[in-house]
Coordinates of C-alpha atoms in Angstrom, one line a residue:
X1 CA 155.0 109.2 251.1
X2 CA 155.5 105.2 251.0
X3 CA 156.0 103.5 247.7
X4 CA 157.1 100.7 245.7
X5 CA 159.7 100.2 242.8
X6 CA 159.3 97.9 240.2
X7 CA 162.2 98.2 238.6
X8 CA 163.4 96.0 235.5
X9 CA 167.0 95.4 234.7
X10 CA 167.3 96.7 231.5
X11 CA 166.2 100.6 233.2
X12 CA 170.2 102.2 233.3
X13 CA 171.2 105.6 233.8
X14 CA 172.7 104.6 230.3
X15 CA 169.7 103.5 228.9
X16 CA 166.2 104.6 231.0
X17 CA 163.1 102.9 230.3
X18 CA 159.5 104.3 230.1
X19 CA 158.2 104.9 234.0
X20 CA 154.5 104.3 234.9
X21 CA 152.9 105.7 237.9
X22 CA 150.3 103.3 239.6
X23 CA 147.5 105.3 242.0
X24 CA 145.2 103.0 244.1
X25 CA 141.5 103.6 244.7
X26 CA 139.7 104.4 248.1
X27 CA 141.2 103.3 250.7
X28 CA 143.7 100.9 249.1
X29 CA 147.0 100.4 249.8
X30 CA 150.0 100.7 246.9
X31 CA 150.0 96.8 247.5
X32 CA 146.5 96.5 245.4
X33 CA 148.6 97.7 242.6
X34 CA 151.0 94.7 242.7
X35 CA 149.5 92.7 239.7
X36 CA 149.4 95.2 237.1
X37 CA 153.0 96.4 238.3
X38 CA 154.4 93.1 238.3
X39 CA 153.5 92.6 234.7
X40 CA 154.3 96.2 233.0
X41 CA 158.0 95.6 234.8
X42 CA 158.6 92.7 233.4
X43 CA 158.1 93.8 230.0
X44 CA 160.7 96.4 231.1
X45 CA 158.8 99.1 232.4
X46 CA 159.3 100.9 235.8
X47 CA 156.4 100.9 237.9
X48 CA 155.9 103.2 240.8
X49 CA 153.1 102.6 242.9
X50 CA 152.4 104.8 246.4
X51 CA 150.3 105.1 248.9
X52 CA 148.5 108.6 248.8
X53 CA 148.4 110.7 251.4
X54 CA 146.5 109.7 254.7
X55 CA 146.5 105.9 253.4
X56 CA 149.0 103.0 254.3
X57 CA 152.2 104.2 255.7
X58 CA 151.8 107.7 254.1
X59 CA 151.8 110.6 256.4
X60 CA 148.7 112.6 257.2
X61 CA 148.8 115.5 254.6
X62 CA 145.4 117.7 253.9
X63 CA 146.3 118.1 249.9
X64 CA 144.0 117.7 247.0
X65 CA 146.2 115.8 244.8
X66 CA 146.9 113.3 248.1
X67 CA 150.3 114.0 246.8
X68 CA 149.9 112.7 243.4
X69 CA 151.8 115.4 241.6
X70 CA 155.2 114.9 244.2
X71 CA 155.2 111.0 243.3
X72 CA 155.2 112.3 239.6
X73 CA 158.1 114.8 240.3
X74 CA 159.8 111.7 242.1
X75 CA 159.2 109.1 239.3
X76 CA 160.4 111.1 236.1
X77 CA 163.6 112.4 238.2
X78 CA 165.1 109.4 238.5
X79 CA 168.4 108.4 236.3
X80 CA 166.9 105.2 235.0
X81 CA 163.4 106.4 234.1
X82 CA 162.8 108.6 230.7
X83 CA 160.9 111.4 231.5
X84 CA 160.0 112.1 228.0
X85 CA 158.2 108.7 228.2
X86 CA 156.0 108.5 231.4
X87 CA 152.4 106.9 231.7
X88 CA 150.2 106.7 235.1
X89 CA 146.8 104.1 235.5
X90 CA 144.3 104.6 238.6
X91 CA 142.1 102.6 239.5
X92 CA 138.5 103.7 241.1
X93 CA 139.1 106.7 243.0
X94 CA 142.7 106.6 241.4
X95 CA 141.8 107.8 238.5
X96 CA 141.5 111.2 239.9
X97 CA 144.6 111.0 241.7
X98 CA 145.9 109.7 237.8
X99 CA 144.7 113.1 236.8
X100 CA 146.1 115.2 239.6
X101 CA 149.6 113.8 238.8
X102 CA 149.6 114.1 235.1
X103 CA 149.1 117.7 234.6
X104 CA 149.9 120.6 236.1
X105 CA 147.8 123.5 237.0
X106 CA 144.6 123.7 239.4
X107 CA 142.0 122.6 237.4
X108 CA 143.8 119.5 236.3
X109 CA 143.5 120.4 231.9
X110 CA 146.9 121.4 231.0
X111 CA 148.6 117.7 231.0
X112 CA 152.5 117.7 232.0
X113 CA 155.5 117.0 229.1
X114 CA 157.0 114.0 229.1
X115 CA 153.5 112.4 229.8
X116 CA 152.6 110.1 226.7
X117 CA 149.6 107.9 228.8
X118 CA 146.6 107.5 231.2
X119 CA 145.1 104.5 231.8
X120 CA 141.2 104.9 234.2
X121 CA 140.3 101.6 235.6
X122 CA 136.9 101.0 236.9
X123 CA 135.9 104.4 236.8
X124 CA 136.6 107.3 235.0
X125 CA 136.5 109.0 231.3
X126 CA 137.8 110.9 228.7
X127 CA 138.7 113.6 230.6
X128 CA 141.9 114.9 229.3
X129 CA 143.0 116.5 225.8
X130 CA 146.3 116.1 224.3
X131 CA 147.4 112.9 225.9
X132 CA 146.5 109.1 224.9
X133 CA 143.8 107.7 227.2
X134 CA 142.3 104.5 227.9
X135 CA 139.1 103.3 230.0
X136 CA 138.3 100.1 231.4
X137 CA 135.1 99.2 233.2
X138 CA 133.8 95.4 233.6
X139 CA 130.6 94.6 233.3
X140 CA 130.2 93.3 236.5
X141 CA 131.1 97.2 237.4
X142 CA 128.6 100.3 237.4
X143 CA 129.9 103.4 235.2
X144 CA 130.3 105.9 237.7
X145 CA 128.8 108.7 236.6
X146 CA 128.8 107.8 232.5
X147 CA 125.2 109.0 232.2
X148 CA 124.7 104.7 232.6
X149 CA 123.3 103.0 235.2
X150 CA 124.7 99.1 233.4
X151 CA 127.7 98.3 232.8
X152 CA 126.4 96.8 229.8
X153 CA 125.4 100.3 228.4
X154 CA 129.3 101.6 228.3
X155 CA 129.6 101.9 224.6
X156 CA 126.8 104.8 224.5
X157 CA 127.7 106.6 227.2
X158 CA 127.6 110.3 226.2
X159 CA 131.0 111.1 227.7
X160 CA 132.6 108.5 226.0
X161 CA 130.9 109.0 222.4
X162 CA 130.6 112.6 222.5
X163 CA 134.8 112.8 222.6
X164 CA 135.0 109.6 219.8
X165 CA 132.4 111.0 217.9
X166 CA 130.7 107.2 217.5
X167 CA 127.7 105.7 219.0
X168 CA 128.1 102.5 219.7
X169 CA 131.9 102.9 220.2
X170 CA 133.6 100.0 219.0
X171 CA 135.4 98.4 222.5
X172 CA 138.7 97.2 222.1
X173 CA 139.4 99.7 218.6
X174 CA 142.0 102.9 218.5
X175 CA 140.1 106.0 218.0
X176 CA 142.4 108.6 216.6
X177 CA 141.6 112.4 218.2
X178 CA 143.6 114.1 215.4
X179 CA 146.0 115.5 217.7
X180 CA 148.6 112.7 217.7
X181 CA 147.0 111.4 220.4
X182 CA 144.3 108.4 220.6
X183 CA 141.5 107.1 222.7
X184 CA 140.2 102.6 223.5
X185 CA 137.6 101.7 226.0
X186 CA 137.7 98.7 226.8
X187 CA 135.1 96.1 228.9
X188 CA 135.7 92.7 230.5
X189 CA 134.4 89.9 232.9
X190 CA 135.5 91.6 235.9
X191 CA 133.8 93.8 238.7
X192 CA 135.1 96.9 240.7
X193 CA 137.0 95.1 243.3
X194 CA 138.3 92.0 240.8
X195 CA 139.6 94.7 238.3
X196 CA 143.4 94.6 240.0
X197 CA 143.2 90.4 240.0
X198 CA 141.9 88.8 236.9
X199 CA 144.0 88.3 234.0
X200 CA 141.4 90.2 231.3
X201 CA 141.8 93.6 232.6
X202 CA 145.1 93.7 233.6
X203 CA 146.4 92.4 230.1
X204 CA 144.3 95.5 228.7
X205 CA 146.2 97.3 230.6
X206 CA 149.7 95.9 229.1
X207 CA 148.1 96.5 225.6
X208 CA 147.1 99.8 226.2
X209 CA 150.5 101.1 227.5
X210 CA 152.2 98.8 224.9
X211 CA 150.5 100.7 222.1
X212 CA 150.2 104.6 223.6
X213 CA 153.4 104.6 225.6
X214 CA 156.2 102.8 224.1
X215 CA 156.6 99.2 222.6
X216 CA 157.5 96.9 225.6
X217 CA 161.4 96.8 226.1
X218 CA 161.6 92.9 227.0
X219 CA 159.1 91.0 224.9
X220 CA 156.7 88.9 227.6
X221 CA 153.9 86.4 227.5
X222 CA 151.3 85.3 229.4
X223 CA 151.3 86.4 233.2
X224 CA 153.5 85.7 236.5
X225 CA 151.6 87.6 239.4
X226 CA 149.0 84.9 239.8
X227 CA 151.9 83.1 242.0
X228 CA 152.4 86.1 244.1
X229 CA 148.5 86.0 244.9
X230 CA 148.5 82.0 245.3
X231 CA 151.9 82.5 247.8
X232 CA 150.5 85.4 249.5
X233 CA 147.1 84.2 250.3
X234 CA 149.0 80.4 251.3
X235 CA 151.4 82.8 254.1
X236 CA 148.6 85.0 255.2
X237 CA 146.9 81.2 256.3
X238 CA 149.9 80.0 257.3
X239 CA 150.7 82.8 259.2
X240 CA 147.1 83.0 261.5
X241 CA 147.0 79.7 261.8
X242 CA 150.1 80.4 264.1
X243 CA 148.0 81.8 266.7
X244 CA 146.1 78.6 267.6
X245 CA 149.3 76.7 268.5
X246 CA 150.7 79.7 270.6
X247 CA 147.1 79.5 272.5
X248 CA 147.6 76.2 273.5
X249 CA 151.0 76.5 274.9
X250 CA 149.9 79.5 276.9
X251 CA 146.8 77.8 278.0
X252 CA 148.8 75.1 279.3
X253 CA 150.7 77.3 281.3
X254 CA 150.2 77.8 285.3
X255 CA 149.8 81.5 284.5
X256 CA 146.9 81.1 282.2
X257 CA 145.2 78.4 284.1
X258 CA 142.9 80.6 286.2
X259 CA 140.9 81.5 283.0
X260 CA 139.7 78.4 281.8
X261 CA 136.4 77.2 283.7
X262 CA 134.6 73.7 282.6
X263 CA 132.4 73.3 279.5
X264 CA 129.3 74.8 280.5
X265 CA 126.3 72.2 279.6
X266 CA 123.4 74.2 277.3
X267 CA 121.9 76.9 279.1
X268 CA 118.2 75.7 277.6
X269 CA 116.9 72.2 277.1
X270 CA 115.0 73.6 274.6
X271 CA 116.6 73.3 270.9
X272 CA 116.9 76.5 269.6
X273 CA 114.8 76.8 266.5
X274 CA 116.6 76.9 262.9
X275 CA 114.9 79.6 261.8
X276 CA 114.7 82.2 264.8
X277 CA 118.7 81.7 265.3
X278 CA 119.7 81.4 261.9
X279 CA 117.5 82.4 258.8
X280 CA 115.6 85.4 260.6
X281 CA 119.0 87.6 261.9
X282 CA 120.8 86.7 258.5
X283 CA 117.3 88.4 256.8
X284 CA 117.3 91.4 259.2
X285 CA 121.1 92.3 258.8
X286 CA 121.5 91.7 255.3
X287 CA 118.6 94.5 255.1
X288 CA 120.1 97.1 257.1
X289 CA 123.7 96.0 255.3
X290 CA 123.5 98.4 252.9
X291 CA 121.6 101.4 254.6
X292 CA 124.6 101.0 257.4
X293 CA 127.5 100.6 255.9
X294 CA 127.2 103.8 253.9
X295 CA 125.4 105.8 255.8
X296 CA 127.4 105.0 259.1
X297 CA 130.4 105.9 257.3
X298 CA 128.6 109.4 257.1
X299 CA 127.2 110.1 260.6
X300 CA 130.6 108.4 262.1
X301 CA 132.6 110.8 260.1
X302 CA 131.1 113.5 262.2
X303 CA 133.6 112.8 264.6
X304 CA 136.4 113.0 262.2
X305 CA 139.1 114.2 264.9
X306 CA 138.5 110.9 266.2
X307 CA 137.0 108.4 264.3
X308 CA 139.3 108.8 261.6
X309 CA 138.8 105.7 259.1
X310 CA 136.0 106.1 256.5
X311 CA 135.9 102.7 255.7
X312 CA 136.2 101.7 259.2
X313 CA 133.3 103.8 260.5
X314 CA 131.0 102.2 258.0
X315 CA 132.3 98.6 259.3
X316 CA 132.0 99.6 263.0
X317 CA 128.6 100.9 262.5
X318 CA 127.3 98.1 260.5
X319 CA 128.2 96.1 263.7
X320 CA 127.0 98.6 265.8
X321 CA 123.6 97.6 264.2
X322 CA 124.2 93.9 264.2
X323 CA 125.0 93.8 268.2
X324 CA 121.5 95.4 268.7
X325 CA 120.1 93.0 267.1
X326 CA 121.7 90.5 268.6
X327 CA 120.8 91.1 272.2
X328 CA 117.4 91.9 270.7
X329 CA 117.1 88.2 269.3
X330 CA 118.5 87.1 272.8
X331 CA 116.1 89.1 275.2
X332 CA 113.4 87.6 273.1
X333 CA 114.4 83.9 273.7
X334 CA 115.0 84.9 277.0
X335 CA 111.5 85.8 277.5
X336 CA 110.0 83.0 275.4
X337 CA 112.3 80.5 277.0
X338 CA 110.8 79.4 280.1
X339 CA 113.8 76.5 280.6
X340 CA 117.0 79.1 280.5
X341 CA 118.2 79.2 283.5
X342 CA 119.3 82.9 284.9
X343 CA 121.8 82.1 287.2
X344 CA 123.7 79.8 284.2
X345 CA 123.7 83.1 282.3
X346 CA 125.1 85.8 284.5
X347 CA 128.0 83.2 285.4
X348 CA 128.6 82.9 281.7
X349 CA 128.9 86.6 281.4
X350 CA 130.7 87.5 284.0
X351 CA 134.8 87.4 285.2
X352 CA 137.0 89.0 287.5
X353 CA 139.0 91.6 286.5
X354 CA 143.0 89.7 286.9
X355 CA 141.1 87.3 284.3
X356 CA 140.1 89.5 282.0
X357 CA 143.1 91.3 281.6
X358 CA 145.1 88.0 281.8
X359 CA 142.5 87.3 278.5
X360 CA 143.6 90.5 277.0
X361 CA 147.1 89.9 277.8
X362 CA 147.3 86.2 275.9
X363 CA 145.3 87.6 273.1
X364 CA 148.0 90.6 272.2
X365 CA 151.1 87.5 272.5
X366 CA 149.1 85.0 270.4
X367 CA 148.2 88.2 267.6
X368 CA 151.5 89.5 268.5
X369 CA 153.3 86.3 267.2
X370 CA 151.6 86.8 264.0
X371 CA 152.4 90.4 264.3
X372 CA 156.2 89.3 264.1
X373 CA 156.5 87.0 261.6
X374 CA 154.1 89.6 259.0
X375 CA 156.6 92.3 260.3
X376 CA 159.8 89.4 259.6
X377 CA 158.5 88.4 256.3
X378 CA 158.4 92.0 255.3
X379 CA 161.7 92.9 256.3
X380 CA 163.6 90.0 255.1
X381 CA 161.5 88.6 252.4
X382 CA 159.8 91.7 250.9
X383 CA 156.5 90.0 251.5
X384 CA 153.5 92.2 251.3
X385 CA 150.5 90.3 252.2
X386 CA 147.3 90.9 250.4
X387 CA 144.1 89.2 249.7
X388 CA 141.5 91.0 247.8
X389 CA 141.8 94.6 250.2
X390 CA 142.5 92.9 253.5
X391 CA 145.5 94.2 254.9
X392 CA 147.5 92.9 257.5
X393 CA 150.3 95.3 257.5
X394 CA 152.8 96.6 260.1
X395 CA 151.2 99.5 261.7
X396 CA 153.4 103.0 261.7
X397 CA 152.9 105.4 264.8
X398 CA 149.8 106.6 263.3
X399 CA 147.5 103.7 263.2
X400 CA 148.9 102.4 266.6
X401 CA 146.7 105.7 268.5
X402 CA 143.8 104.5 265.6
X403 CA 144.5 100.9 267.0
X404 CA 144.2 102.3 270.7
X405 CA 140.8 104.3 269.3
X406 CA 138.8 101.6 267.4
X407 CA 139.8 98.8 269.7
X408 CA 137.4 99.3 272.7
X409 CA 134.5 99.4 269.6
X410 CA 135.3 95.9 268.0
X411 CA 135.7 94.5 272.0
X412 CA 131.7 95.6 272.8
X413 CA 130.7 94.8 270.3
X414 CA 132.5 91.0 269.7
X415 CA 131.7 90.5 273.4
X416 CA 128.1 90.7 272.1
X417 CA 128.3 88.3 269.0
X418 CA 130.7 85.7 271.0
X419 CA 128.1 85.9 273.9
X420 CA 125.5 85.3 271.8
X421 CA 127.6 82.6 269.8
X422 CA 128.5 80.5 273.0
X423 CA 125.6 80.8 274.7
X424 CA 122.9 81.5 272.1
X425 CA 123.5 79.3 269.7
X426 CA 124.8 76.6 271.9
X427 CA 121.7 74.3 271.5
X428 CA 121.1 70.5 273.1
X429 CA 122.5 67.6 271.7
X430 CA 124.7 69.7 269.0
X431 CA 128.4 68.3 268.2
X432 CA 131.4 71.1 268.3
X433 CA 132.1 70.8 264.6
X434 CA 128.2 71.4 263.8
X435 CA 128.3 74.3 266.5
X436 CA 131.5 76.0 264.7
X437 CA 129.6 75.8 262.0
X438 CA 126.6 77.5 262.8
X439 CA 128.6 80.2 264.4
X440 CA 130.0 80.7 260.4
X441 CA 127.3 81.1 259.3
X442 CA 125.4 83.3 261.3
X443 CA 127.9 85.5 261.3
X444 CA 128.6 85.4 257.4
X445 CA 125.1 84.8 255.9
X446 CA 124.6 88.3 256.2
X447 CA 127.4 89.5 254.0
X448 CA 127.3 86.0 251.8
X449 CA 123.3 87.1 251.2
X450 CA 124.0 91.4 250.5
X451 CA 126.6 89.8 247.8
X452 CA 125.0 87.6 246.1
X453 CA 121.7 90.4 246.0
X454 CA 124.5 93.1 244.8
X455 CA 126.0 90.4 242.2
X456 CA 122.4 88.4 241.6
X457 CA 120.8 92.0 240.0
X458 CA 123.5 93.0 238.2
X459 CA 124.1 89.5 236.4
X460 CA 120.1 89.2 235.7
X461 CA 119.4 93.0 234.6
X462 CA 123.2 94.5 234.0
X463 CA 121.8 97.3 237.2
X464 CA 123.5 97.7 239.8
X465 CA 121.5 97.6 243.3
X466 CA 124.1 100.2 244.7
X467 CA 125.5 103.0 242.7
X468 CA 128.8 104.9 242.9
X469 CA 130.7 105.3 245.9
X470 CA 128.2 103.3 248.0
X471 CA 128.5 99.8 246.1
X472 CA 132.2 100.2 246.2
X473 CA 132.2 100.4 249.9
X474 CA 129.6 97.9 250.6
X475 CA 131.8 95.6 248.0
X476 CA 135.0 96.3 250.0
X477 CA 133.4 95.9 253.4
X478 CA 131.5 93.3 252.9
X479 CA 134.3 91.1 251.6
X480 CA 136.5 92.0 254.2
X481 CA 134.1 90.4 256.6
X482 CA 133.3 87.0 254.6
X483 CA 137.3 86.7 254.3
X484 CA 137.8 88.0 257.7
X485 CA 135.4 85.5 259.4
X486 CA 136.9 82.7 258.3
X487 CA 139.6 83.2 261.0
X488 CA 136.9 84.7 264.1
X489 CA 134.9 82.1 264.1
X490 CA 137.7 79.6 264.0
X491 CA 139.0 81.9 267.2
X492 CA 135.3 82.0 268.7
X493 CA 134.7 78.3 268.7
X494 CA 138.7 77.3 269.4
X495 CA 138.9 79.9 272.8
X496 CA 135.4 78.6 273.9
X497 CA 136.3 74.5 273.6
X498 CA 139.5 75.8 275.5
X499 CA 138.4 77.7 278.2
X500 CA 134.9 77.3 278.4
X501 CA 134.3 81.1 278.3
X502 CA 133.6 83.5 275.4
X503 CA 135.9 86.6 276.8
X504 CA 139.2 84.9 275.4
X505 CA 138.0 84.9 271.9
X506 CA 136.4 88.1 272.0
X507 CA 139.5 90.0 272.9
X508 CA 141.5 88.0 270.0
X509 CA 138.6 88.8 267.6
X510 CA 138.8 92.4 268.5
X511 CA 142.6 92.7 268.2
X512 CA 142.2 90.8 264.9
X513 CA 139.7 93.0 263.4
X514 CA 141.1 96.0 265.0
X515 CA 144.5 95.8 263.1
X516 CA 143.2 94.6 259.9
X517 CA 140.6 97.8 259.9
X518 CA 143.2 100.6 261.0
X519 CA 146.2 98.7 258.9
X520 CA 145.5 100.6 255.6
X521 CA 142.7 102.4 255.1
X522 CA 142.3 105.7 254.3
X523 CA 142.4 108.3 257.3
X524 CA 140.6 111.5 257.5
X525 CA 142.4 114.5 257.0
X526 CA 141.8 117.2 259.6

């Protein structure tokens, strides 16, 4: 099982400190439980966070506590950590791997000694007697399964008040359970994914283990991790923008020379209009966005032995979808374009084979640079790079055969999207900034549009359009591919300037794409 210490210096052998057990959600990585680790450290905590079973660099283990109760064991045995005073926080699906790990028999009731603390974030309730518990949920969340459908409803949410015995509950106040234990639910402006990066919820956190755990050992104010997020995200840009300079070195090079063919002129003298190319596909796909996302993640996972992501297969699917459409949208302007010429488009679509591999070959160096320095900053800086639940981390022997597997899916079906990029939307008389544009949006409108539905009905009416387990992986996927686009549509429209072909820059956007999808996510268990 991979983890992470956080380990303050006052925690000795001669004087341990409290420990703290941190369990992501989903998919997540232990990485998305850097903020809130960062901060209960340095008020002299010791933080543990792992990556559960089948996630990250975790092996593939078919248990139903995804290992939970061994990092538990782990945690309170060591010399600097007091295991008479040991707390654990989940977030989302966490919070049942929080509940695995703190007690000890099959059903999950009978809580472990030593344990003073749970802390549910996101999701979760009062699930557990003789321990102090607290509950966060934003109201920009839904309740999971609180009886609620709003957020805003939290504080008369029968399993909540039926345990505090008060309706409304009073968020943010003690309730005493008469055991010796106590119970706080607490609310904030924050959503599901957000939970684990604004400053409300995580300092609810701090409070929470500050009052039901033990008083912080090094008295701390305010909060530091915001500079780990602002460096992180400045690398992770720093660190893809490294492929473009790589490209043009090897483009310049005798070896590479065969691939690049002139700027092809427009293949219509017809502009294509606004609203068939742009407005129309962004309507369609954000409509099947949701129905595809989830629902692909459960007629992919049929096939479990080897598509083996969840997440993933919901991703792949929703572009699955999206490339139909795509040459849909292109076989009707081919038929309702009566100045295309044919001939212009077969020899945009086609290449030899020595040309195509020489394309695949400068797309693994140029992702391979940035490959190294991710795998150099680990190793000699620590660095963990994270934005929101974008991963681009090292890849163990695992996810190399998941690479090998998902690979030959994002190729199809970025060869459809950076055909239909460089040819489609190639229209007469437009500049290369305004056509790197387009190719932005159209490829993020979709996702931009779900969002803003998702975020629009839940701000208006305090609903959610998506409940459970399928908002929180139309959330996650959704912005993975706004965040994620930012980078292939600067590849798209950078390969096709270069070489006047599409094929560079959809191998690139496949590799891309490929590693980011297999990097962390959760794998199924056989």
């Amino acid at each position: 099982m991979s983890a992470k210490l956080y380990v303050p210096q006052t925690a000795t052998e001669d004087s341990p400190a409290p420990g703290i057990l941190a369990l992501p959600g989903g998919n997540a990585s232990l990485e998305n439980m850097s903020s809130v680790a960062i901060e209960l450290s340095r008020r002299g905590y010791v933080v543990m966070a792992v990556d559960p079973y089948t996630i990250g660099r975790s092996e593939i283990v078919n248990t139903p506590d995804v290992g939970s109760r061994a990092a538990m064991d782990y945690l309170m045995s060591m010399k600097f950590v007091d295991p008479h005073c040991i707390g654990a926080m989940g977030h989302s699906a966490g919070t049942g791997r929080a509940k695995w790990a703190v007690t000890t028999d099959p059903d999950c009731t009978v809580v472990r000694e030593g344990v003073k603390a749970v802390f549910y974030l996101a999701a979760g309730n009062f699930n557990l007697e003789g321990v102090n518990m607290g509950v966060f949920i934003g109201s920009w969340d839904n309740t999971y399964g609180q009886g609620k459908i709003s957020a805003r409803d939290i504080a008369t949410a029968e399993p909540f008040t039926e345990q505090m015995g008060a309706s409304p509950i009073e968020l943010g106040t003690w309730y005493d359970m008469g055991d010796g234990t106590s119970r706080i639910l607490y609310t904030g402006n924050s959503g599901h994914p957000t939970a684990l990066l604004l400053k409300e919820p995580i300092l609810d956190m701090v409070d929470f283990f500050e009052q039901a755990l033990a008083p912080a050992p090094i008295p701390a104010e305010g909060i530091s991790y915001a500079a780990k997020e602002i460096g992180t995200a400045i690398g992770i840009i720093a660190v893809l923008i490294m492929m473009f300079p790589v490209l043009s070195l090897l483009l310049d090079t005798s070896f590479f020379s065969s691939i690049i063919r002139p700027m092809p002129a427009p293949v219509s003298g017809v502009n294509a209009p606004f609203l068939f190319y742009l407005i129309m596909p962004a309507i369609i796909n954000t409509l099947i966005c949701q129905w595809a996302i989830y629902n692909g993640q459960m007629f992919l996972g049929n096939f479990k032995s080897v598509l083996r992501i969840n997440n993933t297969n919901g991703f792949v699917f929703w572009f699955g979808c999206s490339a139909l459409l795509t040459v849909t949208i292109l076989a009707i302007r081919f038929k309702w374009d009566g100045t295309i010429n044919k001939e212009r488009i077969l020899t945009h679509a086609k290449t030899s084979w020595p040309n195509f591999f020489k394309a695949l070959l400068l797309g693994l160096i140029a992702v391979g640079t940035v490959y190294v320095m991710t795998y150099a900053a680990e190793v000699f800086w620590g660095l963990s790079p994270r934005i929101w639940k974008v991963q681009i981390n090292v890849l163990n022997n695992t996810r190399w055969g998941l690479f090998l597997t998902y690979f030959p899916l994002y190729l199809l079906f970025f060869g459809v999207f950076n055909f239909s990029q460089t040819i489609g939307l190639k229209i007469k008389g437009q500049s290369e900034a305004g056509f790197t544009r387009l190719v932005w949006l159209t490829s993020t409108i979709p996702a931009a549009l779900f969002l803003i539905y998702a975020y629009g009905k839940l701000w208006m009416t305090g609903y959610t359009a998506i409940t459970n387990v399928q908002m929180s992986r139309a959330n996650s996927t959704l912005l993975n591919c706004i965040l994620t686009y930012f980078i292939t549509c600067k590849v798209t429209t950078f390969c096709y300037k270069k070489t006047g072909s599409y094929h560079t820059g959809a191998v690139i956007n496949a590799i891309i794409m490929t590693w980011t999808a297999v990097a962390t996510d959760l794998i199924t268990a056989l």
